[in-house]
XYZ file of C-alpha atoms in Angstrom:
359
model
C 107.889 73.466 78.796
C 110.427 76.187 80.042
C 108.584 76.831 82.976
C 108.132 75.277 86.607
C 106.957 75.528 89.637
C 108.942 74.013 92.791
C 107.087 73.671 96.332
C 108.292 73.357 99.674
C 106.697 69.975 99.583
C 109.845 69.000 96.715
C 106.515 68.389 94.112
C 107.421 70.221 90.759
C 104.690 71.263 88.448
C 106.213 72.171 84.209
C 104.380 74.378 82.107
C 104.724 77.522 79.882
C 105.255 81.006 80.484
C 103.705 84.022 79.752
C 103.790 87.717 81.460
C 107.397 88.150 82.929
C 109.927 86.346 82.744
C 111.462 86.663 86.479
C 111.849 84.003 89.450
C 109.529 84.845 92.422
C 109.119 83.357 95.934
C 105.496 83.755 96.809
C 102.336 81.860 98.471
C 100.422 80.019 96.232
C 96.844 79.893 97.304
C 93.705 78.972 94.474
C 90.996 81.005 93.760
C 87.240 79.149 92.549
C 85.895 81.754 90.760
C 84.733 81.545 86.938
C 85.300 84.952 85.822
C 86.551 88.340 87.059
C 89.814 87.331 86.499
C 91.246 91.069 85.769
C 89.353 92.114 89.308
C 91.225 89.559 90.901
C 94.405 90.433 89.304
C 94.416 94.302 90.220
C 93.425 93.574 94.507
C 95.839 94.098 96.049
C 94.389 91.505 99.067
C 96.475 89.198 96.667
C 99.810 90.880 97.124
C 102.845 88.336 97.065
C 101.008 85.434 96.148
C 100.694 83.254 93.598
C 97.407 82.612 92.197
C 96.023 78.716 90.745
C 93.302 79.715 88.885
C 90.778 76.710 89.726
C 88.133 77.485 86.230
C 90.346 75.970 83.464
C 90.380 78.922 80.414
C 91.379 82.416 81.717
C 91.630 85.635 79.322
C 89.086 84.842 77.140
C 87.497 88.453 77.697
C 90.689 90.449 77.917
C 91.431 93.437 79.814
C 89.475 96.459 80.203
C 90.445 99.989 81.796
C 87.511 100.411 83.621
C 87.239 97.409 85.643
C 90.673 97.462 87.884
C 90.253 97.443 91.271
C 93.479 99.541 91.645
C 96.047 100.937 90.102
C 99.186 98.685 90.650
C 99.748 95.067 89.823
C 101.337 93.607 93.009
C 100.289 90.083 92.500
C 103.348 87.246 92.698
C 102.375 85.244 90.128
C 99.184 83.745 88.240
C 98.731 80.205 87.186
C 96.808 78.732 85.076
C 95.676 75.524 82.706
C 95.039 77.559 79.331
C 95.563 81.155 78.981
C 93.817 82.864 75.781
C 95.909 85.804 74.379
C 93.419 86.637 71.497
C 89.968 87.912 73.597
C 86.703 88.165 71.909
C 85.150 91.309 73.872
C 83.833 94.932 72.734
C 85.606 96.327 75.574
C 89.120 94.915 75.858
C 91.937 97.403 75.448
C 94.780 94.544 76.637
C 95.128 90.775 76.776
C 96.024 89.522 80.045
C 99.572 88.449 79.296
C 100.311 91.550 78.240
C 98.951 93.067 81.373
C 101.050 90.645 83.458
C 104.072 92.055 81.262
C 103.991 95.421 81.951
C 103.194 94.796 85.655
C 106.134 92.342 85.757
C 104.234 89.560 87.303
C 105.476 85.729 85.930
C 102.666 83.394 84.456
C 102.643 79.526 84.024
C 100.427 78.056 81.564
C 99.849 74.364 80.720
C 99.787 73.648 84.462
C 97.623 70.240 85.596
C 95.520 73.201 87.933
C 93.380 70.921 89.242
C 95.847 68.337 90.934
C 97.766 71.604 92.036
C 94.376 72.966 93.837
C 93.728 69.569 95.292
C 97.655 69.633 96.556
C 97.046 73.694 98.497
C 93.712 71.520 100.233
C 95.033 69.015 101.307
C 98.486 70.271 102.563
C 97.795 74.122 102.370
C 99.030 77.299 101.610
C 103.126 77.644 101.490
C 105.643 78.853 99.759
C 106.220 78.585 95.683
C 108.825 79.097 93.412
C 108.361 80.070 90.303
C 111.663 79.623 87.727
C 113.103 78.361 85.063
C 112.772 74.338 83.968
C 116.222 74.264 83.935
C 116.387 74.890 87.699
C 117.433 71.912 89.795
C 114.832 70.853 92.697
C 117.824 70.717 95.322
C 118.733 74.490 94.036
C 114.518 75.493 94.380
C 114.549 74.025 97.798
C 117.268 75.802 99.177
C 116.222 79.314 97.872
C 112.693 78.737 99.455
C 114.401 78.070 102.549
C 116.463 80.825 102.594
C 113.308 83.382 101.437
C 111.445 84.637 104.332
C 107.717 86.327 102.891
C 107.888 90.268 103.932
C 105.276 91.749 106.583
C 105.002 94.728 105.194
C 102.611 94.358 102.580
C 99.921 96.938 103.522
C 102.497 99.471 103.666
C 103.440 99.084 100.550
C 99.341 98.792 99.013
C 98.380 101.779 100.932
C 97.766 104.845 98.990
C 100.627 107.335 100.712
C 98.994 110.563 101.016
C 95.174 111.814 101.215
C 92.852 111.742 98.149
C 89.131 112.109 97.878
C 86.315 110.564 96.047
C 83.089 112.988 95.593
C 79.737 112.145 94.440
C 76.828 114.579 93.323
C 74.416 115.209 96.186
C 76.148 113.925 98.804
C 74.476 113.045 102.236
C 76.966 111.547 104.390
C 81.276 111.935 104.762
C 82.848 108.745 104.769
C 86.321 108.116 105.420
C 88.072 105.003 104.816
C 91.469 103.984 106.182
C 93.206 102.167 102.610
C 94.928 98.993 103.458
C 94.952 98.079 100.493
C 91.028 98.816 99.277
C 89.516 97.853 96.236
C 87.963 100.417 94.281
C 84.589 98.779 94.022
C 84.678 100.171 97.918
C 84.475 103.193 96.765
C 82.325 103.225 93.728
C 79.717 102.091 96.495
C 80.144 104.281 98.663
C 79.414 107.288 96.099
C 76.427 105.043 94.491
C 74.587 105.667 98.000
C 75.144 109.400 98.266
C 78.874 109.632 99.968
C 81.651 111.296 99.546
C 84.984 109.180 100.362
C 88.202 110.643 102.150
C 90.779 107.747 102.019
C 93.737 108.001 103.616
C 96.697 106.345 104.742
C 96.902 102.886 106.723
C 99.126 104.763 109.761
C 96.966 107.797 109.635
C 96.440 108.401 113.984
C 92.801 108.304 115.340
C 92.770 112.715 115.564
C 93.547 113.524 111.939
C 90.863 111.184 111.458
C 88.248 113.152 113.943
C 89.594 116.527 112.413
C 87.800 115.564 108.828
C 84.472 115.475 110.551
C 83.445 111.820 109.390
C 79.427 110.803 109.690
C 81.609 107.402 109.472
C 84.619 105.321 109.268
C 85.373 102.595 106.935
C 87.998 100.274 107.284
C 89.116 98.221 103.732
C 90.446 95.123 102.884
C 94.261 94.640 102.397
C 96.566 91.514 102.369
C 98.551 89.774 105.093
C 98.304 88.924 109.044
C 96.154 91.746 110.682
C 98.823 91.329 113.605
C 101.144 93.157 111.614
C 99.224 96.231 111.180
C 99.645 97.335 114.467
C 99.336 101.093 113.651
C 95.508 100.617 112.409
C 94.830 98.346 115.759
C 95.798 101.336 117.956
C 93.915 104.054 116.166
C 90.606 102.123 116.059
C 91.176 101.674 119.830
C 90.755 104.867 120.247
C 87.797 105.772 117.910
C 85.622 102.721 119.748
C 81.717 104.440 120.216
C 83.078 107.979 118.969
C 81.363 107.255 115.534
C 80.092 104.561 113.233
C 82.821 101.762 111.892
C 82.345 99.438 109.454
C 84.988 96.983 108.191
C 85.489 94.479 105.156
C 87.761 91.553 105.240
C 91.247 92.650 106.585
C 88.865 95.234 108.207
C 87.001 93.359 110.012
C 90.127 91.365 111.816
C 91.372 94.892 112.737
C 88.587 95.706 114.238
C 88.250 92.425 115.890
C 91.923 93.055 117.101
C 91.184 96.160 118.274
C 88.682 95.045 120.872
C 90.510 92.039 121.904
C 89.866 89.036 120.309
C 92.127 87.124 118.379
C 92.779 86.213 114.462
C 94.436 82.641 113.160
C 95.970 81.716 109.788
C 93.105 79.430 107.552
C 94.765 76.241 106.105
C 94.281 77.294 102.459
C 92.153 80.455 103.141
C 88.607 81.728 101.368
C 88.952 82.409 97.946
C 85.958 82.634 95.341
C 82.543 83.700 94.735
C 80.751 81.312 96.172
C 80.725 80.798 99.828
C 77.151 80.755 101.740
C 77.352 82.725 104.786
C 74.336 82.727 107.240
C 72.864 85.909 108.671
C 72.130 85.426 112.389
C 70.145 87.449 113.002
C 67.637 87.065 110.094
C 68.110 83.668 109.197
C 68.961 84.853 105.670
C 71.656 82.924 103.422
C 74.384 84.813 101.365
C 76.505 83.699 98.295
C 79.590 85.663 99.001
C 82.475 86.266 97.406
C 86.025 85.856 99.423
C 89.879 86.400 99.549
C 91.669 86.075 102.939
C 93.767 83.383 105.005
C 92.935 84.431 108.141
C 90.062 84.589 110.522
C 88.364 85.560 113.748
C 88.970 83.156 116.768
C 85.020 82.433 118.105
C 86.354 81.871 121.900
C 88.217 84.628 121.639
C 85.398 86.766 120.945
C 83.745 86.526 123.982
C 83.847 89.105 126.838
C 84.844 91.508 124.005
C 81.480 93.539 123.396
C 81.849 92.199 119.928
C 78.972 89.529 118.837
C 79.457 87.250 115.852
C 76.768 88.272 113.608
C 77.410 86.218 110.022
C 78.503 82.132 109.948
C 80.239 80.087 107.037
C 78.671 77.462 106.419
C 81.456 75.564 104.429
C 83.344 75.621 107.864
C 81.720 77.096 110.462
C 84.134 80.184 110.742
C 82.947 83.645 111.845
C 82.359 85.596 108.870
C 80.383 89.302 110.815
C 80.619 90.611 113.831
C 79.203 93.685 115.335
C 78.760 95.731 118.333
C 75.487 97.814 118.408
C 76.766 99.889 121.795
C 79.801 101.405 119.414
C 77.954 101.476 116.375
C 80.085 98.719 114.789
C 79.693 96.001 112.447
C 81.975 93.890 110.221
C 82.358 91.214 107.864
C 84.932 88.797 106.641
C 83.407 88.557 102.915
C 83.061 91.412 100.036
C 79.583 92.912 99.756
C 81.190 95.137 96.708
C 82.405 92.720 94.840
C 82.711 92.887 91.517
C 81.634 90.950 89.167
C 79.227 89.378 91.936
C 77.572 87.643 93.830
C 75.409 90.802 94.849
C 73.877 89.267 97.608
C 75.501 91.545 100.303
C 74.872 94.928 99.200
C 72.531 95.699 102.096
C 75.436 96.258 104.473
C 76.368 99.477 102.765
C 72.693 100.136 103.357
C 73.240 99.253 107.351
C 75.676 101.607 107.344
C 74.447 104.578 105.685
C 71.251 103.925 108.065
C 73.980 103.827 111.254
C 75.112 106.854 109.613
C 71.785 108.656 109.467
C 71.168 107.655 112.960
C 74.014 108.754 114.491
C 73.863 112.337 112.592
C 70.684 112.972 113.666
């Protein structure tokens, strides 16, 4: 084993390596879900951490072009118990470790995964080093002392000029602030008859007005939502002027930008399968997840936000809306991809807000 992991704990964790070969400082955070590994891989929600894969055999399937959910790899790192570098699938163009490679993010292999997801439980999310065996504890504490995590993450995920995303027929003009958005997002958005304008994270609240939106969409992206401060401000100043709908890091901007306030999870939400209860309908969702933080309930009231969606793992607020403004939002992924499908409706909510608001 010529691999390791140190954490700030002092546990160590040997194993093999595969992808590059580098030291990183990241978070290490686990994600439950059984497959859609490659999705996972390519969000860039996950930027500068460290993945433990919690399902056992990862890579069996391979990689294929068409399913990334964007173009750059900026995970930290990606551990797992047993990584298969010869897929059996139709489609596969890449094995994973070779994807890792060329995106030069470090694998461990051969890891006990299941006392290491126990260990982020029980004590949390924090920092991970991931080096060489031959790297002395005292030496791994030190450096993840000395490494403070960057804040600038959806800066850097952010697509840095305009691009568009047309569909035949389409009703409605969409535009999404990119945080760091998942493609699925848009793949959606053109299933149900829109065309997508994404821009830029710092992109002011009048450039966004000029392109004549039916709608504005505000995407997932990794990090504390305090940080984007530039998104906060413009959605201030778009409040009741048209329809808003936000996903994940979305929807704590939003709830920012009204007032309430956001808090860091223990170990986060991260998986396909979290039930989330509608409110208003009574109806139960199996979602699919990937964030650390979350909306403070207290803090919520006296905003002119409601919480409309509850997890019922925890009790955390997972939707919240404000039918004055035209504005809804949810802490989950109703695009996600491979599944749970449960959620698509909200895109339906929103093209109906949409409709409403146009006519």
């Amino acid at each position: 084993m010529k691999r390791k992991l140190i954490l700030e704990d002092g546990s160590e964790y040997y194993g093999y390596g595969f992808g590059a070969s580098r030291d990183a400082v990241c978070e290490i955070v686990f994600n439950t879900s059984m497959v859609g590994y490659q999705e996972i891989i390519s969000d860039p929600s996950y930027t500068d951490q460290a993945i433990v894969m919690s399902y056992p055999l990862i890579g069996n399937y391979g990689i294929t072009d068409e399913d990334f959910e964007s173009k750059m790899t900026n995970l930290g790192g990606l551990i797992v118990r047993e990584v298969n570098d010869y897929p059996s699938n139709f489609r596969f163009t890449r094995t994973l470790p070779e994807l890792l490679e060329d995106g030069n993010v470090p694998g461990v292999y051969g890891v006990d995964t299941r006392k290491l997801v126990r260990s982020i439980r029980d004590k949390g999310s924090r920092k991970v080093l991931i080096t060489d065996a031959s790297t002395t504890l005292e030496e791994g504490l030190k450096l993840l002392e000395n490494t403070v995590l960057p804040h600038d993450a959806v800066a850097r995920c952010s697509c840095k000029k305009r691009w568009y995303a047309r569909t035949s027929n389409p009703v409605y003009n969409v535009v999404a602030i990119d945080c760091g958005m998942k493609m699925n997002i848009v793949r959606e958005f053109n299933r149900y008859g829109c065309n997508v304008t994404v821009v830029p994270y710092n992109t002011d609240s009048e450039t966004i007005l000029s392109l004549k939106p039916d709608g504005l969409f505000i995407s997932n992206g990794p990090g504390d939502p305090e940080d984007v401060k530039e998104v906060i401000e413009t959605l201030k100043k778009l409040h009741g002027k048209l329809p808003m709908f936000g996903i994940c890091l979305g929807h704590q901007l939003i709830a920012l930008s009204y007032g309430a306030k956001t808090y860091k999870l223990k170990f986060g939400h991260r998986g396909g399968n979290h039930p989330v209860k509608d409110i208003r309908t009574g109806k139960i969702e199996i979602t699919s997840q990937n964030h650390s933080y979350a909306v403070d309930e207290k803090s919520v009231e006296g905003t002119g936000l409601s919480v409309s969606h509850i997890n019922l793992l925890d009790n955390t607020v997972e939707g919240l809306c404000c039918d004055e403004d035209r504005v809804f939002s949810v802490q989950y992924h109703p695009e996600s991809a491979p599944g749970p499908q449960d959620s698509t409706y909200l895109f339906e909510r929103f093209i109906e807000l949409m409709k409403t608001s146009k006519h």
